[in-house]
Each structure stands twice: as structure tokens, then as C-alpha cells.
Coordinates of C-alpha atoms in Angstrom, one line a residue:
M1 CA -20.6 32.2 -25.6
A2 CA -24.1 31.2 -26.4
T3 CA -25.6 33.3 -29.2
N4 CA -28.2 32.9 -32.0
S5 CA -25.4 32.9 -34.5
S6 CA -21.6 32.5 -34.5
P7 CA -19.4 35.6 -34.4
Q8 CA -18.0 34.7 -37.8
S9 CA -21.5 34.9 -39.4
I10 CA -22.1 38.5 -38.2
S11 CA -20.8 41.2 -40.6
L12 CA -19.0 44.2 -39.3
F13 CA -21.9 46.4 -40.5
S14 CA -24.4 44.3 -38.5
L15 CA -22.1 44.3 -35.5
L16 CA -21.8 48.1 -35.7
L17 CA -25.6 48.4 -35.9
L18 CA -26.0 46.2 -32.9
V19 CA -23.6 48.4 -30.9
L20 CA -25.4 51.6 -32.0
L21 CA -28.7 50.1 -31.0
A22 CA -27.3 49.1 -27.6
V23 CA -25.8 52.5 -26.9
F24 CA -29.2 54.1 -27.7
S25 CA -31.3 51.7 -25.8
S26 CA -29.1 51.7 -22.6
G27 CA -29.4 55.4 -21.9
L28 CA -32.8 56.7 -22.9
L29 CA -35.0 53.6 -23.0
A30 CA -36.3 51.6 -20.0
T31 CA -38.3 48.4 -19.9
G32 CA -41.3 48.3 -22.2
G33 CA -39.7 50.6 -24.8
H34 CA -40.8 53.8 -23.1
A35 CA -38.7 56.8 -24.0
Y36 CA -37.9 59.3 -21.3
S37 CA -36.5 62.8 -21.5
F38 CA -33.9 61.9 -18.9
S39 CA -30.9 59.6 -19.3
I40 CA -31.0 57.2 -16.3
K41 CA -27.8 55.4 -17.0
E42 CA -25.0 56.7 -14.7
A43 CA -27.4 59.3 -13.2
T44 CA -26.6 60.4 -9.7
V45 CA -29.0 60.7 -6.8
K46 CA -29.0 64.5 -7.2
E47 CA -29.7 64.3 -10.9
I48 CA -32.5 61.8 -10.4
Q49 CA -34.1 64.0 -7.7
Q50 CA -33.9 67.0 -10.1
A51 CA -35.6 64.9 -12.8
F52 CA -38.3 64.0 -10.3
K53 CA -38.9 67.7 -9.5
Q54 CA -39.0 68.6 -13.2
N55 CA -41.5 65.8 -14.0
R56 CA -39.0 64.3 -16.4
L57 CA -38.9 61.0 -14.5
T58 CA -41.0 59.0 -12.1
S59 CA -39.9 56.4 -9.5
R60 CA -41.9 53.8 -11.4
Q61 CA -39.9 54.5 -14.6
L62 CA -36.7 54.4 -12.6
V63 CA -37.5 51.1 -11.0
E64 CA -38.7 49.7 -14.4
F65 CA -35.4 50.7 -15.9
Y66 CA -33.3 49.0 -13.3
L67 CA -35.4 45.9 -13.4
G68 CA -34.9 45.8 -17.1
E69 CA -31.2 46.1 -16.7
I70 CA -31.1 43.4 -14.2
H71 CA -33.1 41.2 -16.5
R72 CA -30.7 41.8 -19.4
L73 CA -27.3 41.8 -17.6
N74 CA -27.7 39.7 -14.5
R75 CA -27.5 36.3 -16.2
V76 CA -24.0 37.3 -17.1
L77 CA -22.9 39.4 -14.2
R78 CA -24.7 37.5 -11.4
G79 CA -24.8 40.7 -9.3
V80 CA -28.4 40.3 -8.0
I81 CA -29.8 37.3 -6.2
E82 CA -33.5 38.3 -6.3
V83 CA -35.6 41.4 -6.9
N84 CA -38.3 42.7 -4.7
P85 CA -41.8 41.9 -6.0
E86 CA -43.0 45.0 -4.1
A87 CA -40.6 47.4 -5.7
I88 CA -43.1 48.7 -8.3
N89 CA -45.7 49.3 -5.6
Q90 CA -43.1 51.1 -3.5
A91 CA -42.3 53.3 -6.5
D92 CA -45.9 54.1 -7.1
K93 CA -46.2 55.1 -3.4
A94 CA -43.2 57.4 -3.8
D95 CA -44.7 59.0 -6.9
Q96 CA -48.0 59.5 -5.2
E97 CA -46.3 61.2 -2.2
R98 CA -44.3 63.4 -4.6
K99 CA -47.5 64.4 -6.4
A100 CA -49.3 65.1 -3.1
K101 CA -46.3 67.3 -2.2
A102 CA -45.6 65.3 0.9
A103 CA -42.7 66.5 3.0
T104 CA -40.0 64.8 0.9
S105 CA -37.8 67.8 -0.1
K106 CA -35.2 67.0 2.5
L107 CA -35.1 63.3 1.9
D108 CA -32.3 62.7 -0.6
L109 CA -33.2 59.0 -1.1
H110 CA -37.0 59.5 -1.5
G111 CA -38.0 57.4 -4.5
I112 CA -34.5 56.1 -5.1
P113 CA -34.1 52.3 -5.6
I114 CA -31.4 50.6 -3.5
L115 CA -30.0 47.0 -3.5
L116 CA -29.2 45.3 -0.3
K117 CA -26.4 42.8 0.2
D118 CA -28.1 39.4 0.8
N119 CA -27.0 39.3 4.5
I120 CA -29.2 42.3 5.4
A121 CA -32.6 41.2 6.6
T122 CA -35.9 42.3 5.2
K123 CA -39.3 41.3 6.6
D124 CA -40.9 41.0 3.2
K125 CA -41.3 38.5 0.3
M126 CA -37.6 38.3 -0.2
N127 CA -35.1 35.9 1.3
T128 CA -32.1 36.8 3.5
T129 CA -29.6 34.0 3.0
A130 CA -26.0 35.2 2.8
G131 CA -26.0 33.5 -0.6
S132 CA -26.6 30.1 0.9
F133 CA -29.4 27.6 0.3
A134 CA -29.2 26.7 3.9
L135 CA -31.2 29.8 4.8
L136 CA -33.6 29.7 1.9
G137 CA -37.1 30.0 3.3
S138 CA -36.0 31.3 6.7
V139 CA -38.2 34.1 8.2
V140 CA -36.7 37.1 10.0
A141 CA -38.4 38.8 12.9
R142 CA -38.1 42.3 11.5
D143 CA -36.3 44.4 9.0
A144 CA -32.7 45.1 9.7
F145 CA -32.4 48.5 11.5
V146 CA -30.6 50.0 8.4
V147 CA -33.5 48.9 6.2
T148 CA -36.0 50.6 8.5
K149 CA -33.9 53.8 8.3
L150 CA -33.9 53.5 4.5
I151 CA -37.6 53.1 4.3
Q152 CA -38.1 56.1 6.6
A153 CA -35.9 58.0 4.2
G154 CA -38.3 57.1 1.4
A155 CA -35.9 54.7 -0.4
I156 CA -37.3 51.8 -2.5
I157 CA -35.9 48.4 -1.7
L158 CA -35.1 47.1 -5.2
G159 CA -33.7 43.6 -4.3
K160 CA -30.9 41.6 -2.8
A161 CA -27.4 41.7 -4.2
S162 CA -25.3 38.6 -4.5
M163 CA -22.2 38.1 -2.3
S164 CA -19.4 35.8 -1.5
E165 CA -21.3 33.1 0.4
W166 CA -21.5 33.6 4.1
A167 CA -19.4 36.7 3.7
H168 CA -16.5 34.5 2.4
F169 CA -16.2 32.9 5.8
R170 CA -17.2 29.4 4.8
S171 CA -14.0 28.6 3.0
F172 CA -11.1 30.6 1.8
D173 CA -10.8 28.3 -1.2
A174 CA -14.0 29.7 -2.8
P175 CA -13.4 32.5 -5.3
N176 CA -14.5 36.0 -4.5
G177 CA -18.1 36.7 -5.6
W178 CA -19.2 33.1 -5.6
C179 CA -22.3 31.8 -3.8
A180 CA -24.5 28.8 -4.2
R181 CA -27.7 30.7 -4.9
S182 CA -26.5 32.9 -7.8
G183 CA -23.2 31.4 -9.0
Q184 CA -20.1 33.4 -9.8
G185 CA -20.4 37.2 -9.8
K186 CA -18.5 38.8 -12.7
N187 CA -16.6 42.1 -12.8
P188 CA -18.4 44.2 -15.5
Y189 CA -15.2 45.8 -16.6
A190 CA -13.4 42.6 -17.4
L191 CA -15.5 39.5 -16.9
S192 CA -12.4 37.3 -16.1
A193 CA -11.2 39.8 -13.5
D194 CA -11.7 39.3 -9.7
P195 CA -14.8 41.2 -8.6
C196 CA -13.5 40.9 -5.0
G197 CA -15.7 40.2 -2.1
S198 CA -17.7 39.7 -0.1
S199 CA -20.0 42.7 -1.1
S200 CA -19.2 41.8 -4.7
G201 CA -22.8 41.9 -6.0
S202 CA -23.4 45.3 -4.5
A203 CA -20.4 46.7 -6.3
I204 CA -21.1 44.9 -9.6
S205 CA -24.7 46.0 -9.7
V206 CA -24.1 49.8 -9.2
A207 CA -21.1 49.7 -11.5
A208 CA -23.2 48.1 -14.3
N209 CA -26.1 50.4 -13.7
M210 CA -28.4 47.7 -12.4
A211 CA -29.2 49.9 -9.4
A212 CA -28.7 53.5 -8.3
V213 CA -27.1 52.8 -5.0
S214 CA -26.5 49.8 -2.8
L215 CA -25.5 48.6 0.7
G216 CA -22.7 46.3 1.6
T217 CA -21.1 45.0 4.8
E218 CA -17.5 44.7 5.8
T219 CA -15.7 42.6 8.4
D220 CA -12.3 42.9 6.7
G221 CA -12.2 44.4 3.2
S222 CA -15.6 43.5 2.0
I223 CA -16.7 47.0 1.1
L224 CA -13.3 48.6 0.2
C225 CA -12.0 45.8 -2.0
P226 CA -15.0 45.2 -4.3
S227 CA -15.5 49.0 -4.6
G228 CA -11.9 49.4 -5.9
S229 CA -12.1 46.4 -8.1
N230 CA -15.4 47.5 -9.7
S231 CA -14.6 51.3 -10.0
V232 CA -17.2 52.5 -7.5
V233 CA -17.1 54.3 -4.2
G234 CA -17.3 52.4 -0.9
I235 CA -17.5 53.8 2.6
K236 CA -16.6 51.5 5.5
P237 CA -18.0 53.3 8.5
T238 CA -16.6 53.3 12.0
V239 CA -18.0 50.1 13.7
G240 CA -21.2 51.0 15.5
L241 CA -21.9 54.1 13.3
T242 CA -24.5 51.9 11.5
S243 CA -26.4 49.3 13.3
R244 CA -25.8 45.6 12.6
D245 CA -29.1 44.5 14.0
G246 CA -30.7 42.1 11.4
V247 CA -27.4 41.5 9.6
I248 CA -26.1 38.0 9.4
P249 CA -22.9 38.3 11.4
V250 CA -19.2 37.4 11.3
S251 CA -17.7 39.4 14.1
P252 CA -19.7 42.0 16.2
R253 CA -16.3 43.5 17.0
Q254 CA -15.5 44.2 13.3
D255 CA -18.8 44.1 11.3
T256 CA -20.1 47.3 9.8
V257 CA -22.7 48.3 7.2
G258 CA -21.9 50.9 4.5
P259 CA -22.8 52.3 1.1
I260 CA -21.4 51.2 -2.2
C261 CA -22.3 53.8 -5.0
R262 CA -21.0 55.4 -8.1
T263 CA -20.0 58.7 -6.5
V264 CA -18.9 59.9 -3.1
A265 CA -21.9 62.2 -2.9
D266 CA -24.3 59.3 -3.4
A267 CA -22.5 57.2 -0.8
V268 CA -22.8 60.1 1.6
Y269 CA -26.5 60.4 1.0
V270 CA -26.9 56.7 1.9
L271 CA -24.7 57.0 4.9
D272 CA -26.7 59.9 6.2
A273 CA -29.8 57.8 5.9
I274 CA -28.6 54.7 7.8
V275 CA -26.5 56.0 10.7
G276 CA -27.9 56.3 14.2
F277 CA -28.5 54.8 17.7
D278 CA -30.2 51.4 17.9
D279 CA -31.3 49.8 21.1
N280 CA -30.6 46.4 19.6
D281 CA -27.0 47.1 18.8
E282 CA -25.0 48.3 21.8
A283 CA -22.0 49.4 19.7
T284 CA -24.2 52.2 18.3
R285 CA -24.4 53.9 21.7
E286 CA -20.8 54.8 21.8
A287 CA -20.4 55.4 18.0
S288 CA -23.4 57.7 17.8
K289 CA -21.4 60.4 19.4
Y290 CA -19.4 60.7 16.2
I291 CA -22.4 61.6 14.1
P292 CA -22.2 65.3 13.3
L293 CA -25.1 67.7 13.7
G294 CA -26.5 68.3 10.3
G295 CA -25.2 65.0 8.9
Y296 CA -22.3 64.1 6.5
K297 CA -23.6 65.9 3.4
Q298 CA -22.0 69.2 4.7
F299 CA -18.5 67.7 4.2
L300 CA -18.9 67.3 0.4
K301 CA -16.4 70.1 -0.2
L302 CA -14.4 70.8 -3.4
D303 CA -11.5 72.1 -1.3
G304 CA -11.7 69.3 1.2
L305 CA -8.0 68.3 0.7
R306 CA -6.7 71.7 1.6
G307 CA -4.6 71.5 4.7
K308 CA -5.2 67.8 5.3
R309 CA -2.1 65.8 6.5
L310 CA -2.0 62.5 4.6
G311 CA 0.4 59.7 5.4
I312 CA 1.7 57.5 2.6
V313 CA 2.6 53.9 3.6
R314 CA 4.1 52.5 0.4
K315 CA 4.6 49.0 1.9
L316 CA 0.8 48.8 2.6
V317 CA -0.1 47.5 -0.9
S318 CA -1.7 44.4 -2.3
S319 CA 0.1 42.3 -4.9
F320 CA -2.4 43.8 -7.5
A321 CA -1.2 47.3 -6.5
T322 CA 2.4 46.6 -7.5
S323 CA 1.5 46.6 -11.3
S324 CA 3.2 49.4 -13.3
E325 CA -0.1 51.1 -14.2
V326 CA -1.1 51.3 -10.6
T327 CA 2.3 52.5 -9.5
R328 CA 2.3 55.3 -12.2
S329 CA -1.3 56.3 -11.4
F330 CA -0.6 56.5 -7.7
E331 CA 2.4 58.7 -8.3
N332 CA 0.2 61.0 -10.4
H333 CA -2.5 61.0 -7.7
I334 CA 0.1 62.0 -5.1
Q335 CA 0.8 65.0 -7.2
T336 CA -2.9 65.7 -7.4
L337 CA -3.3 65.5 -3.7
R338 CA -0.5 67.9 -3.2
Q339 CA -1.9 70.3 -5.8
Q340 CA -5.2 70.3 -4.1
G341 CA -3.6 71.5 -0.9
A342 CA -2.8 68.4 1.1
V343 CA 0.3 68.1 3.2
L344 CA 1.9 64.7 2.3
V345 CA 4.1 62.7 4.7
D346 CA 5.7 60.1 2.6
N347 CA 7.5 56.8 3.2
L348 CA 5.9 56.0 6.5
K349 CA 6.1 52.7 8.3
I350 CA 3.5 51.0 10.4
D351 CA 5.3 49.1 13.2
N352 CA 4.8 45.3 13.2
L353 CA 2.9 45.5 9.9
D354 CA 4.4 42.2 8.6
V355 CA 3.5 40.4 11.9
F356 CA -0.1 41.5 11.6
L357 CA -0.6 40.8 7.9
N358 CA 0.7 37.3 8.5
T359 CA -2.2 36.6 10.9
I360 CA -5.0 37.4 8.5
T361 CA -6.0 33.8 7.3
S362 CA -4.3 32.0 10.1
G363 CA -3.0 32.4 13.7
E364 CA -4.5 35.1 16.0
T365 CA -6.8 36.9 13.6
L366 CA -8.6 33.7 12.4
A367 CA -8.7 32.3 16.0
V368 CA -10.6 35.4 17.2
L369 CA -12.9 35.7 14.2
A370 CA -13.7 32.0 14.3
A371 CA -14.8 32.1 17.9
E372 CA -16.8 35.3 17.4
F373 CA -18.5 34.0 14.3
K374 CA -19.7 30.8 16.0
L375 CA -21.3 32.7 18.9
A376 CA -22.8 35.5 16.8
L377 CA -24.2 33.2 14.1
N378 CA -25.8 30.8 16.6
T379 CA -27.5 33.8 18.2
Y380 CA -28.7 35.1 14.9
L381 CA -30.1 31.8 13.8
K382 CA -31.9 31.1 17.1
E383 CA -33.7 34.5 16.8
L384 CA -35.2 33.7 13.4
V385 CA -39.0 33.2 13.4
A386 CA -38.4 30.1 11.2
S387 CA -35.4 28.5 9.6
P388 CA -34.1 25.2 8.2
V389 CA -31.0 25.6 10.4
R390 CA -30.6 26.8 14.0
S391 CA -26.9 26.7 14.6
L392 CA -23.5 26.6 12.8
A393 CA -23.5 22.9 13.4
D394 CA -26.8 22.6 11.5
V395 CA -25.4 24.6 8.6
I396 CA -22.4 22.3 8.4
T397 CA -24.7 19.3 8.3
F398 CA -26.8 20.9 5.6
N399 CA -23.8 21.6 3.5
K400 CA -22.6 18.0 3.8
K401 CA -26.0 16.6 2.8
F402 CA -26.2 18.8 -0.3
S403 CA -22.5 19.2 -1.0
K404 CA -22.7 18.0 -4.6
E405 CA -25.7 20.2 -5.6
M406 CA -25.0 23.4 -3.6
V407 CA -21.6 23.6 -2.0
K408 CA -19.4 22.6 -5.0
E409 CA -15.8 21.7 -4.4
Y410 CA -14.9 24.6 -2.1
G411 CA -15.7 22.9 1.2
Q412 CA -16.3 24.5 4.5
S413 CA -13.0 24.5 6.3
V414 CA -13.5 27.8 8.0
F415 CA -16.9 26.7 9.3
E416 CA -15.4 23.6 10.7
T417 CA -12.6 25.7 12.4
A418 CA -15.2 27.9 13.9
Q419 CA -17.4 25.0 15.1
A420 CA -14.4 23.6 16.9
T421 CA -13.9 26.7 19.0
G422 CA -15.2 26.8 22.6
G423 CA -16.3 30.4 22.9
I424 CA -14.1 33.4 24.0
D425 CA -11.7 31.3 26.1
N426 CA -8.3 32.4 27.5
D427 CA -6.5 31.6 24.2
V428 CA -8.9 33.8 22.2
K429 CA -8.7 36.6 24.8
T430 CA -4.9 36.5 24.6
A431 CA -5.0 36.6 20.8
L432 CA -7.4 39.5 20.9
Q433 CA -5.1 41.4 23.3
S434 CA -2.3 40.8 20.9
L435 CA -4.2 42.2 18.0
T436 CA -5.3 45.2 20.0
K437 CA -1.7 45.9 20.9
L438 CA -0.6 45.6 17.2
S439 CA -3.2 48.2 16.3
R440 CA -2.4 50.5 19.2
D441 CA 1.4 50.4 18.6
G442 CA 1.1 50.5 14.8
F443 CA -1.7 52.3 13.0
E444 CA -3.0 54.3 15.9
K445 CA 0.5 55.4 17.0
L446 CA 1.5 56.4 13.5
I447 CA -1.6 58.6 13.0
S448 CA -1.1 60.2 16.4
E449 CA 2.6 60.8 16.3
K450 CA 2.6 62.2 12.7
K451 CA -0.6 64.2 13.4
L452 CA -2.2 62.7 10.3
D453 CA -5.8 63.1 9.2
A454 CA -5.7 59.9 7.2
L455 CA -3.5 57.3 5.5
V456 CA -3.6 56.9 1.7
T457 CA -2.6 53.8 -0.2
P458 CA -3.1 52.2 -3.6
G459 CA -3.7 48.8 -2.0
F460 CA -6.7 47.5 -0.2
D461 CA -4.5 45.7 2.4
I462 CA -5.2 48.8 4.5
S463 CA -8.6 47.2 5.2
H464 CA -6.8 44.6 7.3
V465 CA -5.3 47.3 9.5
L466 CA -8.6 49.2 9.7
A467 CA -10.5 46.0 10.7
I468 CA -8.9 45.4 14.0
G469 CA -9.9 48.7 15.6
G470 CA -13.2 49.1 13.7
F471 CA -11.7 52.1 11.9
P472 CA -13.4 53.8 8.9
G473 CA -12.1 53.9 5.3
I474 CA -13.2 55.1 1.8
S475 CA -12.3 53.7 -1.6
V476 CA -12.5 55.9 -4.7
P477 CA -11.9 55.0 -8.3
A478 CA -8.3 55.6 -9.2
G479 CA -7.7 54.2 -12.7
Y480 CA -7.7 51.1 -15.1
D481 CA -4.9 48.9 -16.1
S482 CA -4.0 47.8 -19.6
N483 CA -6.6 45.0 -19.4
G484 CA -9.3 47.4 -18.5
E485 CA -9.5 46.2 -14.9
P486 CA -10.2 49.0 -12.4
F487 CA -8.3 49.8 -9.2
G488 CA -9.0 52.2 -6.4
I489 CA -7.3 54.5 -4.0
Y490 CA -8.0 54.1 -0.3
F491 CA -8.2 56.5 2.6
G492 CA -8.3 55.4 6.2
G493 CA -8.5 57.1 9.5
L494 CA -9.3 56.7 13.2
N495 CA -12.7 56.1 14.6
G496 CA -15.2 59.0 14.0
T497 CA -13.1 60.6 11.3
E498 CA -15.7 60.2 8.5
P499 CA -16.1 64.0 8.1
K500 CA -12.4 64.3 7.2
L501 CA -12.4 61.2 5.0
I502 CA -15.4 62.4 3.1
E503 CA -13.8 65.8 2.5
I504 CA -10.6 64.1 1.3
A505 CA -12.4 61.5 -0.9
Y506 CA -14.8 64.0 -2.5
S507 CA -12.1 66.6 -3.2
F508 CA -10.0 63.9 -4.8
E509 CA -12.9 62.5 -6.8
Q510 CA -13.9 65.9 -8.2
A511 CA -10.3 66.8 -9.0
T512 CA -9.8 63.6 -11.0
K513 CA -13.2 62.3 -12.2
I514 CA -11.7 59.0 -13.2
R515 CA -14.8 56.7 -13.1
K516 CA -16.3 55.6 -16.4
P517 CA -19.0 53.0 -17.3
P518 CA -17.9 49.4 -17.7
L519 CA -17.1 47.9 -21.1
F520 CA -17.9 44.3 -20.4
I521 CA -14.6 43.0 -21.8
A522 CA -14.9 39.2 -22.3
S523 CA -11.3 38.3 -21.4
K524 CA -7.8 39.6 -21.7
I525 CA -7.3 37.7 -25.0
C526 CA -10.5 38.4 -26.8
S527 CA -10.3 40.1 -30.2
K528 CA -11.7 43.6 -30.7
H529 CA -14.5 42.0 -32.8
D530 CA -15.5 39.7 -30.0
R531 CA -15.4 42.5 -27.4
L532 CA -17.7 44.7 -29.5
L533 CA -20.0 41.7 -30.1
L534 CA -20.2 41.0 -26.3
Q535 CA -21.1 44.6 -25.6
A536 CA -23.9 44.5 -28.1
L537 CA -25.3 41.1 -26.9
L538 CA -25.2 42.2 -23.3
H539 CA -27.0 45.4 -24.0
L540 CA -29.6 43.8 -26.3
G541 CA -30.3 40.9 -23.9
E542 CA -28.8 38.0 -25.7
G543 CA -26.4 37.2 -22.8
L544 CA -23.9 34.5 -22.3
E545 CA -23.8 31.2 -20.4

């Protein structure tokens, strides 16, 4: 902890004063010391839009506030890789449009800043690198399709969120949330806790109020897991519901782009803005049939749990979800779901679940993903206008050349496994058929036979099951353990069931209202004095190294 004075030299009175100043400054003051009549911290999109209409807030003030929070908190949290130098100009444009009474009343995201995971391309002054120095300075041909949709909705592109480098597909030895460009992302609730990945920065940033809303991507767990671990909401859409054009890929069969926000409603506003057919992503042709007329906002219903059939698969939990706090909370949540009108089908079993889970980091799953990754990444790199690397082989060579400075000790074993593949050969096709059968005879069969609207689980291992078939899922804050570390509750369903999942998630969220702002706990063993000191230093910009 690097401060201007030692903890021992700060009196309790001075410490209390620092904390009081921090609390005051964090809610009503933005950068430059300007006082606003609106508290930006923890504000929802709906509240921000209301403040815009009442002339209590401008988009410029909002952007300045978030840039100030990034400046103060990011050297500790490492949730943001870079900010958009055009963000203030975009905010001024939004304010001018609002003042001119341009047709913005139906655009929920007009004037709202959003962070993008660093694998989502922007044709601007920012980089798109997947957290790697290998792509620093590369030039994309155009904005990613989802970015174009956000701009059309009036959103302000605030910057790029950090991530597990290469979507955690370079090496499984690297910790969640680490990338060469920004270092180790930290969980704002407990800095020593796992922020999860690979959309860690997107979750960290909105949890810590460094942005209003964000976008993440998921191949297998990369939206759902960091959302649960950072006490925010994540929506993993049906594959193809959102275009992957302009997104650095892992698997076109499994990749999807989705929102990570502080509330279900905010996530739905973002989802409404980014869904749609894209000529450059064939998967959107089939999935676009799932998009409801009138969008997804109509499914934000307080009574959304009423009559829903929810299956509970207790074996489908991560090791984290076996803690006593999580177990007790989940049992309480089961009662809440029942009280809100859901029909619960308990103690269900997914056939061949153990067989499937054992293939996640080896065997059939890895064989398929490795082959898909090599082909998809090579295509992406070749289509760049300019780039230091043009193939996976180039990236591997780059990492070897700069391993000491940029790659650390984590290696690139997954890259090397992928490079050794020879395309979608017979072995890969056989493995893919096996995975498809596991999904069809397991998750899909269970949903169909029990006539379920969704499965519910306290463990993010459900993401592995959802990944195979490109199925959607939502994570909602569910509680905090004795160390202050958050955990989520997860709802998953079949393709196109986002309306049901949104009804379920929103109804649960409104019935429980569990989320609270982070406390920035230094570690599990820190004294109360040190924890308060850390809060004050973080809020006042002293920071830690």
C-alpha cells in the first residue's frame, strides 16, 4: 500500500474525516469540483434520462464524472484499458441534440456512456487488442456492428474495458482478469477476490461506477461469471441475436456479445440497442427471428415469475457455490421464487453432465474450440487494414520475442494447441457431434420433458452447458459471503427464450434488491482500520500500487 503517510500515523479522527469527504465527493461531485443536483453514483439509465429531461444533468457532466472515477480508481482496479479521447465531444453532441429537441425520446441510451470490452472493434482513435500488445496499433476496417448500433442509439463510447487476455484463450494458467496491457483486474468488493473472466473489466467498471453500462462477450462463462463475481447483471444472448462482426473471435459457434450492467432494466436497454440482422454475420439471419416486435423492454414485469416453471439442478454448481453462505442464500431465494408465483421442479438431473464437464479444458471441447479459434482468428487478422500480426502463428512468435516484458510466466499453451490443429478435420467433426449429442440428450431433453421455462442454479457452471448450444442465460446479484465477496444466481433457457429469462430475472431482482455498491476491501485479513483507510484513499485518489 503506497500512501503519503503510514496507516499508524493517521488518527482515527483524520481517518473518519477522509471517509466522510470520500462519501460526499463520490456521489454529488464530478471532475473539476462541479456540484450537481443529481447523484450520479449508482444511477440507472432511467434515472439519468430523467435527470437529462429535468435539466439537472448533462451528458458532458456525466462523462466527466466517469472519467474522473476512472482516473481515481483504475490504477487499483485495472478495469479500463483506455478511454476514448472523443468521449467529451460525443457528449457535447448529445447535449446539443437534446437541446435542439431532436428525436431522442425513444432512445433509452441517448447520451449514455458505455464501455466496450477490448475485443470489440472501434474505428476511432482507440485500440482494439484483446488485452494484448500484439495488436497494439492495429487498424480495423470499421466499427463492430454492435458499436454501430450503439452509436445509432445515441450512446457515447466511453472507452475500452480490460479483459482476460485473448478472452482467456492464450493460456489457462493465467489468472482471470489479467492482460498484458493493463495488468491484473481487481474485484472492487474484495481486491483479493477473483474478478472472473474474460469480460472482467466490463463487470469491474460498472460495479465500481466507472461507467453506466458496458458490453462484454462470452464463449463460455465470460459474461455470466464476472457478472456474478462482481455483483452486477449480465445477459448472455442466444448466439446470433447480436452480431459478432468486428469482434476478435474464439468460436463463431459459441461467441456472443451481451450487456453487463448494474440492473436488469439497464441490461435490457443495451440489449434492445444491439440486437439485429447483420449481413456480415450469417448467424444473425436465423437468430433475428427470435427478436420480439417492440423489443425486450416490454418484458420488464414485476410479476414476471408468476407461472414460470423453473428447474433446479443442484449438482450444477461451481466449487465456490458450495460455501455455506451461498447454500443458505440459494435456499432463501428458492422460497422467494416460489412466493413470487414460480412453479419449482427440484432435484433435477442433466444426463451425462459429469462427462460433459470433464471436457471443458481438455478432450472434445478444447479440441473443437482450438480448431475453431485458429481459423476464426486468422480470418480476423487478415481482414485488418493494418496489423503487426496477421496470423495466430505471428502472435505466437510475437509473444516469444517479448515474453519477458509482455507475456509474463503464464505462457501460451492454448495458442500452441490451436496452432497445431489442421482445421475442422474428421476428429474435430466427431468431437463436435459428440458435444451436440450431449447437449441434445442432456440440457435440451430436460427442458423439454419437464416443460421448463428455465433452469436456475447458484453456480456459473451452467455457462458450460449453455455454451454448447449457444443458449442464453442471465446472472443476477444473489448475495455476499462473509468476506464480502459477491455471488450471483443464474437463469438459463433454450434459444430465443430471452423474453422469459428477462421476466424471471427482473421479477427476482425487484423482489430481492440485493445489489449494493462495493466496499473495496483490501483483503480477507485486513483490519477494520485499514479497510476504512483503503476506502478513503481510493475515493480521494491516493490509490495503491
